[in-house]
Amino acid sequence: MEKISRHKTSQSLYKESSILINSLITILIGLIIAFFGNFLLQFFQNQYDFSLAVNFTFYWNTEIFLLGALLLFLLYLWIAALVGSRWLSVLIMTVIIVAMGVTTQQKMALRGEPLYPSDLLLISDLPFLIQMVDSKLILVVIIFLISVVSLSTYIIIKKRKRDSKYLDTAVKKKMNWLVRGSTFFITSAVLFYSLGFNQPDNILRQAYDRYAYWIPYSQQMNYYNNGFIGGFLYNIGVEAMEKPADYSKKQLTTIVQKYEEKASEINENRSAVINDVNIIYVMNESFSDPLALDGITVSEDPIPRIRSLKEEVVSGTILSQGYGGGTANIEFEALTGLSMEPMSASLTTPYTQLVSRMSELPSAVSYLKQQGYKATAIHPYNTTMYKRNEVYQNLGFTTFLNETNMEFLDKKEQNPYISDESAYQEVLKQMESTNESDFIHLVTMQNHMIYDGKYPDTDFSAQGTGNAEEAANYLQDLAYSDVALADFLTTVEQLPEKTIVVFWGDHLPSFYSETIIETNGNLKIHQTPLLIYSNFTENNDTVETISPIYFMNHILDISDAQVTAFYALLMELEEALPAFEKGMYIERDSTIVSEKRNELSKETQELLKVYDAIQYDVTVGENYSKALNFFED
């Protein structure tokens, strides 16, 4: 009996020591994967610069690196507790880290900005996003992941064969489930708490704040200074705007009264009501003027018709919020009259982070619908990108035409996207089918990256761009856009209905070399062509560079239409500050581009404070201005 008792005690100690050893091994593996995973994220974020990743880890920001590694370690433990295998957890962690690392590297290379939490909402468009990734990089990643999966599978199978030799008692199973359950509960609580990183008194944020150097106006620098994990956390769960210091119902009432009076003064000299003019917005994907850039030589002008049109219609350039991407943000500004500049730097995509959560938002769409317009959005692609299906409904569009319900779907040569020509045919068809005045917002796709292989036989060529093959195909895209717009406007010219067409490019393509970007400077890299065409007036004014928030100002002016208090504010703001985005401010008659608000005149700064109050009120605040009919006649 004594021998049996000693044997049971020995078995019990063996089981306890076995669980303890297994736990220690799991922790050790977790620490290793967390350390190397975080290092890999820095490596990808810094465009494969090993020395920068080493310096960040061991010299510049070691404390911040360790905080990020701690969160990865907790994520590893959470997955291990959930799936019951440390090696399967390693596999899952590796896939997550490599996927996020490659994505942020490509996004930094193409658009100059890192991966944001809001970008994860685009996972439903994964096939489309993969098309934009370098094919060689995809091949390397696939080979790497196959190797990791194969090795992990081998280790898991070997471990299970080894474990099957030993009888797993009910006691051991119970203890194993107890450890897993406790680990899962604790790590879930900590990880969930970390999602409140931007909440007041968050302990994790306080720990970061001891070592971090946050730069609110530049998320690229935030990620660079504070690591991928720190930058990613900084962009989780943010408010659209900070509350202005003087925000109150009294302040908003004063603002509304002031601009109602200004609107009345403007309207004394305007007799028309904007309800008998078709308004067409054409935001042309990646449309730009390569001849406007220094250091580039092209074989021939790809946009001669549009260049000629600039002499006959209202023309200029827009200040684009993005480079190489950010289409939805420029679209947001053009439709709402609300700028990205006052928004929190952590609010990187209003469509997904703001508008999709709101039931309504004052906009050109809602205003024109009040005037009896039929509001139609056309995007010759799918409905999921940037949650456009929800967003367009919230903005007030009654019809959304896309690749699933459009009639005209033709493409150019080997271009995978529906052509501009087809898109314009869809616009004309929609105008013919309605009795009301039309507001049609078209977002084209023809000129979307990737450019390689679209037009194998193009005669266009360019030197100095950084990528001759992509440039040649892009120039052919522009040439097709040039012809399509000219033909469209010729048709519009013959329509019996009064029509205004606002045409602009959303941003430059991303294939230009660093040399071209540095040579031309920040402003030129964010300027794209703007045309405002009317088939019932003759006007060839030059507006120089303006922000998309001001488009309705010019439409109302061309139509000689009366304005609301909101548009009276936008008109006054445009007179003082025609173009502005974060880090770029162009005051009227100024020869310099200011980088900060405090470099502007006091009068302009005060106007921006008024604008901030209105924008905060309708996005985050109490909507006092809407209740006071600030956006209505």
XYZ file of C-alpha atoms in Angstrom:
633
model
C 0.000 0.000 0.000
C 2.866 2.354 0.873
C 4.465 1.684 -2.545
C 1.158 2.429 -4.313
C 0.776 5.670 -2.339
C 4.305 6.738 -3.213
C 3.643 5.888 -6.866
C 0.460 8.032 -6.927
C 2.304 10.911 -5.258
C 5.086 10.581 -7.825
C 2.529 10.589 -10.659
C 0.831 13.662 -9.222
C 4.123 15.542 -8.944
C 5.023 14.460 -12.472
C 1.700 15.783 -13.818
C 2.082 19.089 -11.975
C 5.689 19.498 -13.088
C 4.681 18.539 -16.639
C 2.000 21.245 -16.738
C 4.426 23.768 -15.224
C 7.149 22.901 -17.742
C 4.672 23.070 -20.622
C 3.467 26.463 -19.399
C 7.034 27.764 -19.151
C 7.805 26.489 -22.662
C 4.640 28.168 -23.962
C 5.654 31.453 -22.296
C 9.207 31.230 -23.653
C 7.975 30.564 -27.209
C 5.492 33.413 -26.824
C 8.203 35.847 -25.764
C 10.339 34.836 -28.740
C 7.523 35.188 -31.304
C 6.449 38.512 -29.744
C 9.975 39.938 -29.901
C 10.754 38.826 -33.428
C 7.208 39.598 -34.590
C 7.455 43.187 -33.397
C 10.906 43.502 -34.938
C 9.507 42.189 -38.227
C 6.716 44.785 -38.132
C 9.345 47.523 -37.753
C 11.356 46.000 -40.583
C 8.368 46.038 -42.945
C 7.217 49.484 -41.834
C 10.642 50.951 -42.593
C 10.684 49.514 -46.122
C 13.023 46.597 -45.329
C 15.588 48.868 -43.633
C 17.238 46.474 -41.162
C 19.352 49.161 -39.493
C 16.302 51.327 -38.725
C 14.523 48.343 -37.178
C 17.619 47.538 -35.058
C 18.021 51.141 -33.919
C 14.353 51.430 -32.975
C 14.495 48.154 -31.033
C 17.774 48.500 -29.118
C 18.721 52.176 -29.059
C 16.028 54.754 -29.810
C 12.726 53.421 -28.482
C 13.433 50.220 -26.560
C 10.713 50.870 -23.972
C 8.106 51.451 -26.675
C 9.301 48.364 -28.547
C 8.879 46.264 -25.391
C 5.371 47.622 -24.801
C 4.431 46.578 -28.336
C 6.056 43.169 -27.851
C 4.079 42.737 -24.624
C 0.798 43.170 -26.501
C 1.898 40.675 -29.151
C 2.837 38.252 -26.368
C -0.626 38.601 -24.823
C -2.196 38.044 -28.249
C -0.105 34.888 -28.636
C -1.247 33.588 -25.232
C -4.869 34.409 -26.087
C -4.666 32.422 -29.338
C -2.824 29.537 -27.633
C -5.500 29.359 -24.942
C -8.227 29.474 -27.571
C -6.861 26.781 -29.917
C -5.049 24.684 -27.307
C -1.731 24.503 -29.142
C 1.300 26.743 -28.778
C 2.610 25.780 -32.222
C -0.701 26.485 -33.907
C -0.654 29.816 -32.107
C 2.829 30.476 -33.530
C 1.496 29.695 -36.996
C -1.490 32.031 -36.635
C 0.667 34.810 -35.171
C 3.164 34.483 -38.003
C 0.432 34.782 -40.618
C -1.053 37.849 -38.880
C 2.313 39.582 -38.488
C 3.469 38.907 -42.041
C 0.090 39.950 -43.496
C 0.034 43.215 -41.531
C 3.711 43.859 -42.205
C 3.434 43.358 -45.962
C 0.260 45.445 -46.100
C 1.785 48.393 -44.276
C 4.975 48.165 -46.360
C 2.991 48.276 -49.584
C 0.702 51.035 -48.339
C 3.709 53.101 -47.271
C 5.360 52.548 -50.649
C 2.270 53.381 -52.694
C 0.538 56.027 -50.595
C 3.014 57.222 -47.998
C 0.844 56.133 -45.084
C 0.750 53.059 -42.824
C -1.925 50.467 -42.161
C -4.778 51.847 -40.046
C -7.319 49.913 -37.947
C -10.066 51.237 -40.230
C -8.333 49.546 -43.182
C -9.247 46.168 -41.706
C -12.849 46.946 -42.630
C -11.811 46.546 -46.283
C -11.005 42.845 -45.791
C -14.085 41.971 -47.868
C -12.268 43.513 -50.844
C -9.161 41.366 -50.359
C -8.996 40.101 -53.984
C -9.039 43.696 -55.277
C -6.435 44.832 -52.732
C -4.109 41.922 -53.576
C -4.088 43.096 -57.203
C -2.257 46.231 -56.083
C 0.540 44.341 -54.312
C 3.828 43.617 -56.098
C 3.474 40.122 -57.634
C 7.068 39.197 -56.703
C 6.387 40.111 -53.087
C 3.226 37.995 -53.097
C 5.244 35.019 -54.368
C 7.859 35.457 -51.617
C 5.160 35.728 -48.946
C 3.349 32.628 -50.245
C 6.581 30.598 -50.205
C 7.361 31.827 -46.691
C 3.898 31.030 -45.364
C 3.910 27.568 -46.983
C 7.236 26.897 -45.261
C 5.905 28.079 -41.900
C 2.697 26.067 -42.255
C 4.634 22.950 -43.256
C 7.074 23.248 -40.357
C 4.300 23.974 -37.851
C 2.238 21.050 -39.109
C 5.241 18.732 -38.777
C 5.914 19.899 -35.213
C 2.255 19.584 -34.199
C 1.988 16.050 -35.603
C 5.212 14.964 -33.893
C 4.065 16.457 -30.607
C 0.696 14.716 -30.757
C 2.340 11.363 -31.512
C 4.652 11.859 -28.546
C 1.809 12.910 -26.236
C -0.319 9.926 -27.306
C 2.211 7.592 -25.680
C 1.242 8.904 -22.289
C -2.105 8.352 -20.657
C -3.767 11.734 -20.204
C -5.724 11.380 -16.973
C -8.926 13.234 -16.152
C -7.035 15.250 -13.515
C -4.432 16.381 -16.024
C -7.137 17.322 -18.533
C -8.982 19.262 -15.877
C -5.854 21.169 -14.882
C -5.059 21.841 -18.538
C -8.513 23.315 -19.144
C -8.199 25.354 -15.964
C -4.906 26.887 -17.149
C -6.274 27.555 -20.632
C -9.501 29.049 -19.307
C -7.716 31.345 -16.866
C -5.247 32.454 -19.535
C -8.013 33.113 -22.028
C -10.047 35.150 -19.522
C -7.115 37.275 -18.352
C -5.671 37.951 -21.810
C -9.132 38.717 -23.225
C -9.666 41.313 -20.515
C -6.275 42.962 -21.076
C -6.556 42.974 -24.874
C -10.079 44.364 -24.722
C -8.859 47.067 -22.346
C -6.090 47.980 -24.784
C -8.743 48.779 -27.421
C -9.651 51.767 -25.241
C -6.155 53.169 -25.803
C -7.487 56.649 -26.532
C -9.876 56.760 -23.600
C -9.056 59.052 -20.656
C -6.833 57.488 -17.973
C -6.092 54.377 -20.016
C -3.126 52.751 -18.249
C -1.570 51.423 -21.435
C -1.759 54.888 -23.041
C -0.158 56.374 -19.929
C 2.651 53.832 -20.181
C 3.205 54.810 -23.827
C 2.998 58.525 -23.026
C 6.073 58.243 -20.794
C 8.228 57.457 -23.827
C 6.168 58.261 -26.935
C 6.405 61.304 -29.171
C 2.981 61.675 -30.738
C 2.568 63.826 -33.846
C -1.192 64.389 -34.352
C -0.912 65.773 -37.891
C 1.233 62.937 -39.295
C 0.366 59.292 -38.781
C 3.397 58.295 -40.830
C 5.614 59.952 -38.225
C 3.524 58.526 -35.391
C 4.211 54.998 -36.611
C 7.872 55.846 -37.223
C 8.385 57.393 -33.758
C 6.252 55.040 -31.704
C 6.392 51.766 -33.593
C 3.769 49.948 -35.594
C 1.869 48.771 -32.517
C 1.893 52.232 -30.917
C 0.791 53.925 -34.127
C -1.924 51.328 -34.686
C -3.288 51.782 -31.151
C -3.249 55.572 -31.557
C -5.750 55.186 -34.404
C -8.266 52.978 -32.573
C -11.630 54.276 -31.397
C -11.132 57.962 -32.074
C -13.545 60.866 -32.105
C -13.955 62.676 -35.404
C -12.858 65.996 -33.933
C -11.695 67.542 -30.719
C -14.305 69.715 -29.050
C -13.609 73.413 -29.767
C -12.974 75.431 -26.615
C -15.996 77.743 -26.992
C -18.462 75.207 -28.361
C -21.983 75.827 -27.050
C -25.534 76.365 -28.242
C -25.074 80.095 -27.723
C -21.973 80.138 -29.941
C -23.710 78.179 -32.693
C -26.768 80.424 -32.536
C -24.546 83.487 -32.980
C -22.749 81.886 -35.947
C -26.028 80.910 -37.618
C -27.460 84.395 -37.221
C -24.326 86.015 -38.636
C -24.247 83.867 -41.762
C -27.983 84.037 -42.310
C -27.481 87.784 -42.630
C -24.553 87.280 -45.023
C -26.646 84.868 -47.090
C -29.441 87.451 -47.282
C -26.975 90.072 -48.536
C -25.676 87.729 -51.240
C -29.172 86.654 -52.247
C -30.289 90.251 -52.838
C -28.334 90.135 -56.097
C -29.305 86.581 -57.022
C -32.714 85.819 -58.414
C -32.400 82.168 -59.371
C -33.249 79.109 -57.316
C -31.018 76.151 -58.050
C -33.625 73.647 -59.139
C -33.492 73.791 -62.931
C -29.816 72.958 -63.523
C -28.405 69.431 -63.808
C -25.226 69.089 -61.751
C -22.720 66.378 -62.637
C -19.713 65.610 -60.440
C -16.980 63.619 -62.185
C -14.209 62.529 -59.848
C -11.780 60.895 -62.228
C -9.610 58.202 -60.679
C -5.897 59.179 -60.519
C -6.344 61.863 -63.178
C -3.471 64.349 -63.196
C -1.373 66.449 -65.535
C 2.110 64.875 -65.881
C 3.301 67.965 -67.781
C 2.808 69.980 -64.590
C 5.617 68.042 -62.890
C 9.281 69.008 -63.179
C 11.808 66.352 -64.158
C 9.481 64.361 -66.421
C 9.563 64.128 -70.204
C 6.654 62.530 -72.098
C 6.526 61.503 -75.744
C 3.363 63.541 -76.361
C 0.695 65.414 -74.422
C -1.855 62.795 -73.276
C -4.610 65.360 -72.516
C -4.647 67.939 -75.363
C -8.450 68.276 -75.400
C -8.713 68.954 -71.694
C -5.795 71.368 -71.910
C -7.680 73.244 -74.628
C -10.900 73.191 -72.591
C -9.122 74.959 -69.743
C -9.065 78.078 -71.913
C -12.834 77.961 -72.429
C -14.302 77.019 -69.036
C -13.716 77.707 -65.343
C -10.499 75.882 -64.547
C -7.713 75.480 -62.044
C -6.418 72.762 -59.765
C -7.634 71.157 -56.580
C -5.565 70.563 -53.470
C -5.910 66.824 -53.012
C -5.807 65.389 -49.514
C -4.033 62.259 -50.750
C -1.183 61.056 -52.911
C -1.482 57.702 -54.664
C -4.754 57.013 -52.842
C -7.347 58.425 -50.491
C -10.112 58.653 -53.101
C -12.916 58.407 -50.558
C -11.511 61.285 -48.500
C -11.465 63.667 -51.461
C -14.964 62.453 -52.314
C -16.089 63.125 -48.728
C -14.847 66.722 -48.926
C -16.473 67.384 -52.310
C -19.873 66.023 -51.284
C -20.131 67.434 -47.769
C -18.233 70.729 -47.778
C -16.484 69.386 -44.681
C -12.694 69.309 -44.698
C -10.369 66.588 -43.465
C -8.107 69.286 -42.016
C -9.994 69.908 -38.727
C -10.622 66.202 -38.249
C -8.653 64.218 -35.719
C -5.477 62.919 -37.320
C -6.546 59.476 -36.149
C -9.718 59.704 -38.228
C -8.155 58.627 -41.472
C -11.196 57.534 -43.502
C -14.460 59.364 -42.683
C -16.521 57.063 -44.887
C -15.719 54.003 -42.773
C -15.075 55.641 -39.396
C -17.730 58.357 -39.344
C -20.384 58.574 -42.069
C -21.282 54.870 -42.024
C -22.200 55.246 -38.317
C -24.436 58.289 -38.891
C -28.026 58.185 -40.081
C -27.560 61.464 -41.974
C -25.036 64.206 -42.575
C -25.661 67.608 -44.198
C -24.190 67.573 -47.689
C -24.588 68.837 -51.228
C -26.668 65.703 -51.779
C -29.179 66.417 -49.023
C -29.337 70.117 -49.950
C -30.062 69.450 -53.618
C -32.639 66.813 -52.758
C -34.458 69.491 -50.762
C -34.561 71.494 -53.992
C -36.262 68.610 -55.799
C -33.243 66.933 -57.384
C -32.894 63.244 -58.174
C -29.601 62.243 -56.511
C -27.662 59.409 -58.156
C -24.225 57.980 -57.384
C -22.363 56.017 -60.070
C -19.251 53.988 -59.329
C -18.343 51.375 -61.967
C -17.030 48.911 -59.429
C -18.454 46.974 -56.475
C -20.476 48.417 -53.597
C -18.265 47.427 -50.683
C -15.208 49.653 -51.123
C -15.225 52.242 -48.323
C -18.745 51.096 -47.377
C -20.136 53.212 -50.209
C -23.443 51.355 -50.196
C -24.171 52.519 -46.637
C -22.421 55.868 -46.968
C -24.314 56.935 -50.091
C -27.610 56.168 -48.379
C -26.608 58.202 -45.328
C -25.557 61.130 -47.513
C -28.935 61.087 -49.239
C -28.429 59.398 -52.613
C -31.575 57.626 -53.761
C -29.888 55.569 -56.500
C -26.495 53.851 -56.581
C -25.411 52.447 -59.932
C -22.418 50.107 -59.918
C -20.996 47.215 -61.895
C -23.890 44.982 -60.833
C -26.674 47.172 -62.204
C -25.065 49.426 -64.831
C -25.980 49.001 -68.490
C -22.657 50.130 -69.985
C -19.757 47.916 -68.914
C -17.221 48.091 -71.746
C -13.494 48.267 -70.993
C -10.456 49.473 -72.921
C -8.138 46.790 -74.306
C -6.736 44.744 -71.374
C -7.757 47.241 -68.699
C -9.697 45.309 -66.011
C -11.810 48.337 -65.075
C -14.909 49.788 -66.759
C -13.939 52.652 -69.046
C -14.646 56.366 -68.620
C -16.551 56.231 -71.892
C -18.947 53.620 -70.481
C -19.343 55.594 -67.277
C -20.322 58.745 -69.182
C -22.838 56.764 -71.226
C -24.372 55.647 -67.927
C -24.597 59.278 -66.789
C -26.380 60.314 -69.983
C -28.775 57.382 -69.723
C -29.627 58.354 -66.162
C -30.258 61.976 -67.162
C -32.586 60.859 -69.949
C -34.598 58.623 -67.604
C -35.554 61.324 -65.076
C -38.020 64.169 -65.183
C -36.450 66.036 -62.272
C -33.194 67.960 -62.312
C -30.302 65.552 -61.734
C -27.440 65.579 -59.310
C -25.162 62.772 -60.467
C -21.925 61.939 -58.705
C -19.616 59.763 -60.807
C -16.466 58.139 -59.421
C -14.573 56.534 -62.312
C -12.325 53.457 -62.228
C -10.556 53.296 -65.608
C -7.332 54.935 -64.400
C -6.966 52.865 -61.235
C -3.677 51.119 -60.570
C -2.091 48.668 -61.366
C -0.993 50.075 -64.739
C 1.337 47.341 -66.013
C -0.168 45.296 -68.826
C -3.243 47.435 -69.483
C -2.098 48.606 -72.914
C 0.776 46.497 -74.313
C 0.848 48.372 -77.637
C 0.698 51.975 -76.424
C 2.878 54.512 -78.221
C 3.226 56.686 -75.136
C 6.496 56.817 -73.234
C 7.969 58.866 -70.417
C 11.378 59.468 -68.888
C 12.193 60.367 -65.326
C 9.060 58.978 -63.677
C 10.711 56.139 -61.804
C 8.728 53.414 -63.571
C 8.697 53.723 -67.374
C 6.298 50.824 -68.035
C 3.672 51.979 -65.544
C 4.039 55.550 -66.772
C 3.453 54.550 -70.399
C 0.255 52.703 -69.517
C -0.891 55.529 -67.267
C -0.396 58.059 -70.094
C -2.607 55.896 -72.301
C -5.246 55.897 -69.544
C -5.107 59.701 -69.501
C -5.444 59.835 -73.290
C -8.584 57.693 -73.178
C -9.959 59.900 -70.377
C -9.185 62.983 -72.452
C -11.184 61.746 -75.452
C -14.050 60.417 -73.310
C -14.538 63.698 -71.425
C -14.384 65.798 -74.598
C -17.018 63.591 -76.264
C -19.187 63.678 -73.133
C -19.101 67.478 -72.948
C -19.907 67.730 -76.660
C -23.065 65.719 -75.963
C -23.900 67.810 -72.894
C -23.475 70.980 -74.982
C -26.361 69.832 -77.167
C -28.735 68.974 -74.311
C -31.817 71.185 -73.918
C -31.443 71.082 -70.129
C -29.048 73.449 -68.367
C -26.133 71.393 -67.050
C -22.968 72.021 -65.053
C -20.171 69.458 -65.022
C -17.468 69.565 -62.343
C -14.513 67.403 -63.375
C -11.435 66.789 -61.234
C -8.759 64.213 -60.512
C -8.768 62.734 -57.029
C -4.998 62.299 -56.632
C -1.754 61.599 -58.493
C -0.693 58.005 -59.221
C 1.861 56.491 -56.862
C 4.592 55.262 -59.217
C 6.680 58.437 -59.229
C 10.196 58.139 -57.828
C 11.369 59.784 -54.617
C 13.477 62.108 -56.760
C 10.394 63.403 -58.594
C 8.510 63.857 -55.324
C 11.383 65.769 -53.736
C 11.988 67.853 -56.864
C 8.380 68.993 -57.128
C 7.602 69.426 -53.444
C 4.519 68.708 -51.388
C 2.158 71.122 -53.137
C 2.625 69.927 -56.726
C 2.327 66.309 -55.658
C -1.137 67.149 -54.281
C -2.499 69.211 -57.187
C -4.790 67.759 -59.852
C -6.737 69.400 -62.724
C -10.165 70.977 -62.193
C -12.711 71.959 -64.859
C -16.165 73.454 -64.237
C -18.145 73.360 -67.475
C -21.537 74.926 -68.167
C -23.645 74.528 -71.298
C -25.591 77.749 -70.648
C -22.962 80.346 -69.690
C -19.653 81.525 -71.043
C -17.053 81.686 -68.291
C -13.336 80.997 -68.564
C -12.268 82.223 -65.130
C -9.210 80.701 -63.469
C -9.685 79.664 -59.866
C -6.037 78.686 -59.346
C -5.912 76.066 -56.513
C -8.972 75.363 -54.357
C -10.138 72.678 -51.951
C -12.958 70.334 -53.031
C -15.156 71.667 -50.209
C -15.752 74.783 -52.318
C -17.261 73.193 -55.439
C -20.832 74.199 -54.573
C -19.722 77.835 -54.195
C -18.856 77.918 -57.884
C -21.937 75.989 -58.968
C -24.178 78.463 -57.140
C -22.226 81.347 -58.626
C -22.463 80.072 -62.219
C -26.186 79.402 -61.727
C -26.705 82.807 -60.093
C -28.541 80.810 -57.428
C -29.338 81.823 -53.896
C -27.214 80.469 -51.063
C -27.760 79.059 -47.589
C -26.005 80.295 -44.454
C -23.589 77.351 -44.720
C -22.568 78.264 -48.256
C -22.233 81.906 -47.206
C -19.668 80.681 -44.641
C -17.871 78.595 -47.268
C -17.779 81.578 -49.629
C -16.218 83.780 -46.968
C -13.733 81.058 -46.055
C -12.764 80.502 -49.692
C -12.158 84.224 -50.129
C -9.616 84.079 -47.297
C -8.250 80.531 -47.638
C -8.880 78.989 -51.094
C -7.089 75.718 -50.334
C -6.098 73.908 -47.169
C -5.301 70.461 -45.864
C -3.193 69.302 -42.932
C 0.282 70.774 -43.412
C -0.726 72.854 -46.469
C -2.515 76.205 -46.295
C -2.791 78.615 -49.235
C -4.130 82.039 -48.272
C -5.578 84.406 -50.845
C -2.869 86.386 -52.687
C -0.127 84.631 -50.735
C 3.005 83.399 -52.499
C 3.874 80.847 -49.823
C 2.339 77.608 -48.628
C 2.009 77.659 -44.854
C 2.434 74.433 -42.906
C 0.538 75.351 -39.727
C -2.567 77.299 -38.815
C -0.662 79.691 -36.560
C 1.264 80.902 -39.611
C -1.959 82.268 -41.141
C -3.380 85.741 -40.604
C -5.455 86.271 -37.455
C -8.569 86.864 -39.566
C -8.132 83.534 -41.345
C -7.496 81.725 -38.078
C -10.719 83.157 -36.637
C -12.669 82.043 -39.698
C -11.272 78.548 -39.303
C -12.444 78.496 -35.696
C -15.971 79.294 -36.868
C -15.722 76.555 -39.493
C -14.417 74.128 -36.834
C -17.415 74.850 -34.619
C -19.869 74.053 -37.422
C -18.016 70.910 -38.493
C -17.763 69.642 -34.916
C -21.442 70.386 -34.363
C -22.644 68.221 -37.277
C -20.163 65.362 -36.874
C -19.731 64.914 -33.120
C -21.686 67.655 -31.394
C -25.331 68.359 -30.673
C -26.415 69.395 -34.181
C -27.540 72.832 -33.031
C -26.795 74.265 -36.487
C -29.017 71.733 -38.241
C -31.873 72.464 -35.855
C -31.414 76.168 -36.670
C -31.693 75.408 -40.434
C -28.120 76.477 -41.139
C -27.963 74.155 -44.155
C -31.363 75.023 -45.651
C -32.838 77.988 -47.508
